[in-house]
Amino acid sequence: MSAYYPEFDENTLLGEWLSYWLETYVKPTAKPSSYEHYRDHCEKHIIPSLGEIPIGEISAKMLQRFFNEQARTGNLRDHGPLSTKSMRNMRVVLDVAFKQAVSEDVVSHNPVPLTAIKSCKTKRPEVMTDAMQEQLEQYLFCTRNIYHPGIILALYTGLRRGEVCALRWRNYNEVTGKLTVEQTVRRLTNYDAAPGEPKTRLVFNEVKTDSSDRILVMPKVVQDMLKEQKRRFVQQFHFPHEDDFIIFSRNGGVTDPDNLQHYFSRLLRKLGLEHVKFHAIRHTFATRAIENGIDVSTVSGILGHADVTTTTHFYVRPREKAMNRAMQSITPIIQPPAQPAPPALRWVQ
């Protein structure tokens, strides 16, 4: 066969098979971000440990030892434990790759289902306190900066930063106040970069799922902000075309979502606030909405989740303040009789 379609058998090294599988099955069909995740797991973890072993010799016992070691020392930053999410994703990569190997008669069976990954509690999502959000909002509305409209938009819609930065003026109807969320943008590794070309690039994709493609009516505070945002664009550049970006950079183009994240981190330090990721804004929006009486199904639709259980499991956790208020509201149906006062205690010499 040609060099593009080499023959594989059980003596093929696992690393060779994974490289072929990535380029032949993953890259042409998956989103660029998914391909990057799959490739990172292969190149940073799996291939360095198992890549030189013939694929036919890979056993469940061997994979289990690999997973156990990654769980202890797989974090490339500090050589500590690798997160459970990363472990699960890595197991998925191997499972799909081995299934393809079985279908092409490279190996006779898939050993991955015989392995186990340690489960752990879902990490509690970051949610800003009322005082923290109030201080942040005061600064955002009173100080002008090109990144502030993006943060405000996320605060009052729960949009992801990639969704915020991908919005164009064609996505907003000033008459109805409706905003259509249909794309996301992300900075990814440019694996095909020629010498001298940037090693990363901004990649636009359709939003995650059909549920993520949604139309939201903007609250008045956001509509007012968008009017001001258009006025600023006209002053600095020209009347915006439909493909111009709502949250624009200094040159009028797309705002890099990584730059928005970095600015948000710097702003928190400047204000003396606790560090949280930009995604904490989304957690905060969901939590506030539930606390204010919006039903979970509606919040799920606003966030663009495919399943309402995603909203309840990952985003909406009752805060201590809300739980205390709820517990104080619990009273008996029948008032219990007054209890006699206990006898006074006295010290015994």
Short mmCIF file of C-alpha atoms in Angstrom, two decimals:
data_model
loop_
_atom_site.label_atom_id
_atom_site.label_comp_id
_atom_site.label_asym_id
_atom_site.label_seq_id
_atom_site.Cartn_x
_atom_site.Cartn_y
_atom_site.Cartn_z
CA MET A 1 0.00 0.00 0.00
CA SER A 2 1.04 3.64 -0.32
CA ALA A 3 2.90 5.51 2.38
CA TYR A 4 -0.34 7.27 3.31
CA TYR A 5 -2.05 3.98 4.12
CA PRO A 6 0.60 1.74 5.68
CA GLU A 7 -0.06 -1.81 6.72
CA PHE A 8 -0.47 -2.30 10.44
CA ASP A 9 -0.40 -5.45 12.54
CA GLU A 10 0.07 -6.44 16.17
CA ASN A 11 3.80 -5.63 15.92
CA THR A 12 3.08 -1.99 15.08
CA LEU A 13 4.25 0.31 17.86
CA LEU A 14 1.43 1.94 19.78
CA GLY A 15 2.90 5.38 19.04
CA GLU A 16 2.81 4.71 15.29
CA TRP A 17 -0.80 3.56 15.46
CA LEU A 18 -1.89 6.58 17.51
CA SER A 19 -0.22 8.98 15.07
CA TYR A 20 -1.96 7.30 12.13
CA TRP A 21 -5.29 7.22 13.97
CA LEU A 22 -5.09 10.92 14.88
CA GLU A 23 -4.35 12.05 11.33
CA THR A 24 -6.70 9.63 9.56
CA TYR A 25 -9.77 9.51 11.79
CA VAL A 26 -9.68 12.39 14.28
CA LYS A 27 -8.28 15.37 12.41
CA PRO A 28 -10.63 15.21 9.38
CA THR A 29 -13.79 14.72 11.45
CA ALA A 30 -13.38 16.36 14.87
CA LYS A 31 -13.44 20.03 15.78
CA PRO A 32 -9.94 21.56 15.90
CA SER A 33 -10.23 21.93 19.67
CA SER A 34 -11.13 18.24 20.08
CA TYR A 35 -8.25 17.21 17.83
CA GLU A 36 -5.89 19.32 19.95
CA HIS A 37 -7.12 17.63 23.15
CA TYR A 38 -6.74 14.14 21.67
CA ARG A 39 -3.28 14.94 20.31
CA ASP A 40 -2.12 16.48 23.60
CA HIS A 41 -3.13 13.37 25.52
CA CYS A 42 -1.26 11.17 23.06
CA GLU A 43 1.92 13.24 22.73
CA LYS A 44 2.26 14.39 26.34
CA HIS A 45 1.21 11.29 28.26
CA ILE A 46 0.45 8.10 26.33
CA ILE A 47 3.23 7.96 23.72
CA PRO A 48 6.09 8.91 26.11
CA SER A 49 5.09 6.02 28.40
CA LEU A 50 3.72 3.36 26.03
CA GLY A 51 4.59 4.51 22.52
CA GLU A 52 7.51 2.11 21.97
CA ILE A 53 5.51 -1.01 22.88
CA PRO A 54 3.95 -3.11 20.09
CA ILE A 55 0.19 -2.57 20.11
CA GLY A 56 -0.43 -6.33 20.28
CA GLU A 57 1.45 -6.52 23.58
CA ILE A 58 -0.60 -3.82 25.30
CA SER A 59 -2.63 -5.53 28.02
CA ALA A 60 -5.22 -4.32 30.49
CA LYS A 61 -2.71 -4.89 33.29
CA MET A 62 -0.15 -2.72 31.50
CA LEU A 63 -2.70 0.06 30.90
CA GLN A 64 -3.89 -0.08 34.50
CA ARG A 65 -0.33 0.44 35.73
CA PHE A 66 -0.03 3.37 33.33
CA PHE A 67 -3.27 4.94 34.60
CA ASN A 68 -2.24 4.40 38.22
CA GLU A 69 1.09 6.11 37.61
CA GLN A 70 -0.55 9.01 35.80
CA ALA A 71 -2.96 9.39 38.71
CA ARG A 72 0.03 9.80 41.04
CA THR A 73 2.55 11.82 39.01
CA GLY A 74 0.96 12.67 35.65
CA ASN A 75 0.65 16.44 36.15
CA LEU A 76 3.33 17.90 33.89
CA ARG A 77 3.54 21.15 35.84
CA ASP A 78 4.36 19.83 39.30
CA HIS A 79 4.57 16.03 38.76
CA GLY A 80 1.65 15.60 41.14
CA PRO A 81 -1.65 13.81 40.53
CA LEU A 82 -3.36 14.21 37.18
CA SER A 83 -6.97 15.38 37.41
CA THR A 84 -9.74 12.82 37.23
CA LYS A 85 -11.17 14.61 34.19
CA SER A 86 -7.85 14.29 32.34
CA MET A 87 -7.62 10.63 33.33
CA ARG A 88 -11.10 9.92 31.98
CA ASN A 89 -10.39 11.79 28.75
CA MET A 90 -7.14 9.88 28.27
CA ARG A 91 -8.94 6.59 28.80
CA VAL A 92 -11.50 7.63 26.16
CA VAL A 93 -8.68 8.39 23.70
CA LEU A 94 -7.17 4.95 24.16
CA ASP A 95 -10.56 3.24 24.03
CA VAL A 96 -11.54 4.85 20.72
CA ALA A 97 -8.08 4.24 19.22
CA PHE A 98 -8.14 0.56 20.19
CA LYS A 99 -11.69 0.11 18.89
CA GLN A 100 -10.47 1.34 15.52
CA ALA A 101 -7.50 -1.03 15.70
CA VAL A 102 -9.87 -3.93 16.33
CA SER A 103 -12.10 -2.92 13.40
CA GLU A 104 -9.05 -2.89 11.09
CA ASP A 105 -7.85 -6.29 12.38
CA VAL A 106 -4.67 -4.78 13.80
CA VAL A 107 -5.41 -6.36 17.20
CA SER A 108 -7.93 -8.97 18.26
CA HIS A 109 -9.41 -7.17 21.27
CA ASN A 110 -9.62 -3.86 23.09
CA PRO A 111 -8.04 -4.01 26.59
CA VAL A 112 -9.22 -0.56 27.71
CA PRO A 113 -12.70 -1.55 29.06
CA LEU A 114 -10.98 -3.89 31.53
CA THR A 115 -9.23 -0.95 33.22
CA ALA A 116 -10.58 1.32 35.94
CA ILE A 117 -10.21 5.02 36.73
CA LYS A 118 -10.53 6.28 40.27
CA SER A 119 -13.62 8.41 40.69
CA CYS A 120 -13.72 11.51 42.84
CA LYS A 121 -16.17 14.19 43.84
CA THR A 122 -16.89 16.89 41.30
CA LYS A 123 -14.91 20.00 42.16
CA ARG A 124 -17.14 22.70 43.59
CA PRO A 125 -17.50 25.44 40.95
CA GLU A 126 -16.18 28.92 41.67
CA VAL A 127 -18.93 31.44 42.41
CA MET A 128 -18.33 35.10 43.23
CA THR A 129 -19.77 36.47 46.45
CA ASP A 130 -22.33 39.27 46.36
CA ALA A 131 -19.76 41.76 47.70
CA MET A 132 -17.18 40.67 45.13
CA GLN A 133 -19.63 41.00 42.25
CA GLU A 134 -20.80 44.40 43.49
CA GLN A 135 -17.25 45.77 43.66
CA LEU A 136 -16.46 44.37 40.24
CA GLU A 137 -19.59 45.83 38.66
CA GLN A 138 -18.92 49.27 40.14
CA TYR A 139 -15.48 49.34 38.51
CA LEU A 140 -16.71 47.96 35.17
CA PHE A 141 -19.44 50.58 34.79
CA CYS A 142 -17.38 53.52 36.03
CA THR A 143 -14.13 52.86 34.14
CA ARG A 144 -13.69 52.60 30.38
CA ASN A 145 -11.66 49.73 28.92
CA ILE A 146 -12.01 47.69 25.73
CA TYR A 147 -12.43 44.49 27.78
CA HIS A 148 -15.15 45.74 30.13
CA PRO A 149 -18.09 45.24 27.72
CA GLY A 150 -17.08 41.59 27.30
CA ILE A 151 -17.06 41.01 31.05
CA ILE A 152 -20.39 42.83 31.48
CA LEU A 153 -21.94 40.75 28.72
CA ALA A 154 -20.79 37.54 30.42
CA LEU A 155 -22.04 38.72 33.82
CA TYR A 156 -25.60 39.26 32.58
CA THR A 157 -25.94 36.43 30.06
CA GLY A 158 -23.74 33.58 31.33
CA LEU A 159 -22.02 33.32 27.92
CA ARG A 160 -18.67 31.54 27.66
CA ARG A 161 -15.72 33.80 26.85
CA GLY A 162 -15.33 32.17 23.43
CA GLU A 163 -19.00 32.90 22.71
CA VAL A 164 -18.62 36.49 23.89
CA CYS A 165 -15.63 37.16 21.64
CA ALA A 166 -17.21 35.50 18.57
CA LEU A 167 -20.33 37.71 18.58
CA ARG A 168 -20.81 39.91 15.52
CA TRP A 169 -23.27 42.71 14.90
CA ARG A 170 -25.33 40.43 12.66
CA ASN A 171 -26.06 38.44 15.83
CA TYR A 172 -27.82 41.35 17.56
CA ASN A 173 -31.20 42.89 16.73
CA GLU A 174 -31.40 46.37 18.25
CA VAL A 175 -35.17 46.58 17.76
CA THR A 176 -36.04 43.37 19.62
CA GLY A 177 -32.98 43.23 21.87
CA LYS A 178 -32.40 39.61 20.79
CA LEU A 179 -28.89 38.17 20.65
CA THR A 180 -28.18 35.03 18.63
CA VAL A 181 -25.36 32.81 19.95
CA GLU A 182 -24.08 30.63 17.11
CA GLN A 183 -20.28 30.63 17.16
CA THR A 184 -17.33 30.39 19.52
CA VAL A 185 -13.68 31.30 19.03
CA ARG A 186 -10.61 29.79 20.64
CA ARG A 187 -6.84 30.01 20.31
CA LEU A 188 -5.43 26.65 19.27
CA THR A 189 -2.09 25.18 18.28
CA ASN A 190 -1.36 25.55 14.57
CA TYR A 191 0.07 22.11 13.89
CA ASP A 192 0.37 22.82 10.17
CA ALA A 193 2.33 26.06 10.60
CA ALA A 194 5.19 26.53 8.16
CA PRO A 195 8.57 27.82 9.43
CA GLY A 196 8.17 31.43 10.48
CA GLU A 197 4.38 31.24 10.79
CA PRO A 198 2.60 31.67 14.15
CA LYS A 199 2.41 28.48 16.20
CA THR A 200 -1.12 29.29 17.37
CA ARG A 201 -4.19 30.70 15.65
CA LEU A 202 -7.72 31.79 16.46
CA VAL A 203 -10.25 29.22 15.27
CA PHE A 204 -13.98 29.85 14.90
CA ASN A 205 -16.41 26.96 15.34
CA GLU A 206 -20.12 26.46 15.62
CA VAL A 207 -21.23 26.30 19.24
CA LYS A 208 -21.01 22.95 21.07
CA THR A 209 -24.48 21.53 20.44
CA ASP A 210 -27.85 22.42 18.94
CA SER A 211 -28.87 23.57 22.42
CA SER A 212 -25.89 25.94 22.54
CA ASP A 213 -27.22 27.64 19.38
CA ARG A 214 -29.71 29.92 21.12
CA ILE A 215 -31.46 33.29 20.97
CA LEU A 216 -31.55 35.39 24.13
CA VAL A 217 -33.36 38.64 24.86
CA MET A 218 -30.85 40.97 26.44
CA PRO A 219 -31.67 42.68 29.76
CA LYS A 220 -31.84 46.47 29.59
CA VAL A 221 -28.40 46.94 31.13
CA VAL A 222 -26.88 44.91 28.30
CA GLN A 223 -28.93 46.66 25.61
CA ASP A 224 -27.68 50.01 26.90
CA MET A 225 -24.12 48.72 26.92
CA LEU A 226 -24.44 47.48 23.33
CA LYS A 227 -25.70 50.88 22.18
CA GLU A 228 -22.64 52.49 23.73
CA GLN A 229 -20.42 49.80 22.24
CA LYS A 230 -21.71 50.56 18.74
CA ARG A 231 -21.22 54.29 19.30
CA ARG A 232 -17.59 53.70 20.30
CA PHE A 233 -16.99 51.53 17.24
CA VAL A 234 -18.38 54.26 14.97
CA GLN A 235 -16.16 56.87 16.64
CA GLN A 236 -12.98 54.79 16.35
CA PHE A 237 -13.50 53.02 13.02
CA HIS A 238 -16.68 53.18 10.92
CA PHE A 239 -20.32 52.22 11.09
CA PRO A 240 -20.15 48.52 11.90
CA HIS A 241 -20.79 45.99 9.17
CA GLU A 242 -22.66 42.80 10.01
CA ASP A 243 -19.40 40.83 10.25
CA ASP A 244 -17.68 43.30 12.61
CA PHE A 245 -17.27 42.11 16.17
CA ILE A 246 -19.39 43.42 19.04
CA ILE A 247 -16.53 42.99 21.53
CA PHE A 248 -13.72 44.44 19.45
CA SER A 249 -9.97 44.76 19.93
CA ARG A 250 -7.86 47.92 19.68
CA ASN A 251 -7.65 47.54 15.91
CA GLY A 252 -11.36 46.83 15.56
CA GLY A 253 -10.98 43.07 15.02
CA VAL A 254 -11.77 40.02 17.10
CA THR A 255 -10.82 40.00 20.78
CA ASP A 256 -8.59 37.07 21.71
CA PRO A 257 -10.46 35.14 24.45
CA ASP A 258 -7.13 34.44 26.15
CA ASN A 259 -6.48 38.19 26.38
CA LEU A 260 -9.93 38.66 27.92
CA GLN A 261 -9.09 36.00 30.52
CA HIS A 262 -5.70 37.58 31.28
CA TYR A 263 -7.23 41.04 31.69
CA PHE A 264 -9.90 39.66 34.03
CA SER A 265 -7.19 38.10 36.22
CA ARG A 266 -5.23 41.38 36.32
CA LEU A 267 -8.40 43.30 37.17
CA LEU A 268 -9.16 41.06 40.14
CA ARG A 269 -5.63 41.60 41.48
CA LYS A 270 -5.97 45.36 40.98
CA LEU A 271 -9.22 45.43 42.94
CA GLY A 272 -7.85 43.17 45.66
CA LEU A 273 -10.43 40.49 44.93
CA GLU A 274 -10.03 36.74 45.22
CA HIS A 275 -8.73 35.13 42.03
CA VAL A 276 -11.31 33.16 40.04
CA LYS A 277 -11.29 32.04 36.43
CA PHE A 278 -13.33 33.88 33.82
CA HIS A 279 -15.61 30.83 33.69
CA ALA A 280 -16.60 31.63 37.30
CA ILE A 281 -18.72 34.43 35.82
CA ARG A 282 -20.85 31.74 34.15
CA HIS A 283 -21.12 29.79 37.41
CA THR A 284 -22.12 32.98 39.20
CA PHE A 285 -24.79 33.86 36.64
CA ALA A 286 -26.37 30.41 36.94
CA THR A 287 -26.30 30.43 40.74
CA ARG A 288 -27.79 33.94 41.00
CA ALA A 289 -30.54 33.03 38.53
CA ILE A 290 -31.58 29.98 40.56
CA GLU A 291 -31.47 31.94 43.82
CA ASN A 292 -33.73 34.59 42.26
CA GLY A 293 -36.39 32.01 41.49
CA ILE A 294 -35.68 31.18 37.83
CA ASP A 295 -36.38 27.49 37.28
CA VAL A 296 -33.47 25.21 36.42
CA SER A 297 -34.89 24.28 33.02
CA THR A 298 -34.96 27.93 31.95
CA VAL A 299 -31.44 28.52 33.25
CA SER A 300 -30.30 25.46 31.33
CA GLY A 301 -31.74 26.93 28.13
CA ILE A 302 -30.06 30.29 28.73
CA LEU A 303 -26.71 28.62 29.29
CA GLY A 304 -27.13 26.45 26.20
CA HIS A 305 -26.88 23.08 27.93
CA ALA A 306 -28.06 19.99 26.08
CA ASP A 307 -29.31 18.42 29.33
CA VAL A 308 -30.74 20.10 32.41
CA THR A 309 -28.73 17.72 34.60
CA THR A 310 -25.57 19.48 33.41
CA THR A 311 -26.90 22.69 34.89
CA THR A 312 -27.82 21.19 38.23
CA HIS A 313 -24.67 19.06 38.55
CA PHE A 314 -21.92 21.38 37.39
CA TYR A 315 -23.17 24.95 37.68
CA VAL A 316 -25.88 25.41 40.26
CA ARG A 317 -24.81 24.77 43.82
CA PRO A 318 -26.65 26.40 46.72
CA ARG A 319 -24.49 28.89 48.56
CA GLU A 320 -24.22 28.93 52.35
CA LYS A 321 -26.29 32.11 52.50
CA ALA A 322 -29.16 30.55 50.56
CA MET A 323 -28.98 27.29 52.52
CA ASN A 324 -29.10 29.15 55.85
CA ARG A 325 -32.12 31.15 54.68
CA ALA A 326 -33.86 27.97 53.61
CA MET A 327 -33.15 26.18 56.91
CA GLN A 328 -34.46 29.14 58.94
CA SER A 329 -37.75 29.00 57.04
CA ILE A 330 -38.45 25.46 58.24
CA THR A 331 -40.94 25.45 61.14
CA PRO A 332 -43.09 22.73 62.78
CA ILE A 333 -46.74 22.41 61.78
CA ILE A 334 -47.79 22.29 65.44
CA GLN A 335 -46.05 24.55 67.91
CA PRO A 336 -44.31 22.28 70.42
CA PRO A 337 -45.15 22.85 74.09
CA ALA A 338 -42.78 25.00 76.08
CA GLN A 339 -40.13 22.94 77.82
CA PRO A 340 -39.52 23.55 81.51
CA ALA A 341 -36.29 25.30 82.28
CA PRO A 342 -33.53 22.91 83.33
CA PRO A 343 -32.48 23.00 86.98
CA ALA A 344 -29.62 25.32 87.81
CA LEU A 345 -26.26 23.62 87.92
CA ARG A 346 -24.07 23.90 90.95
CA TRP A 347 -20.45 23.05 91.48
CA VAL A 348 -19.70 20.11 93.71
CA GLN A 349 -16.69 20.58 95.92
#
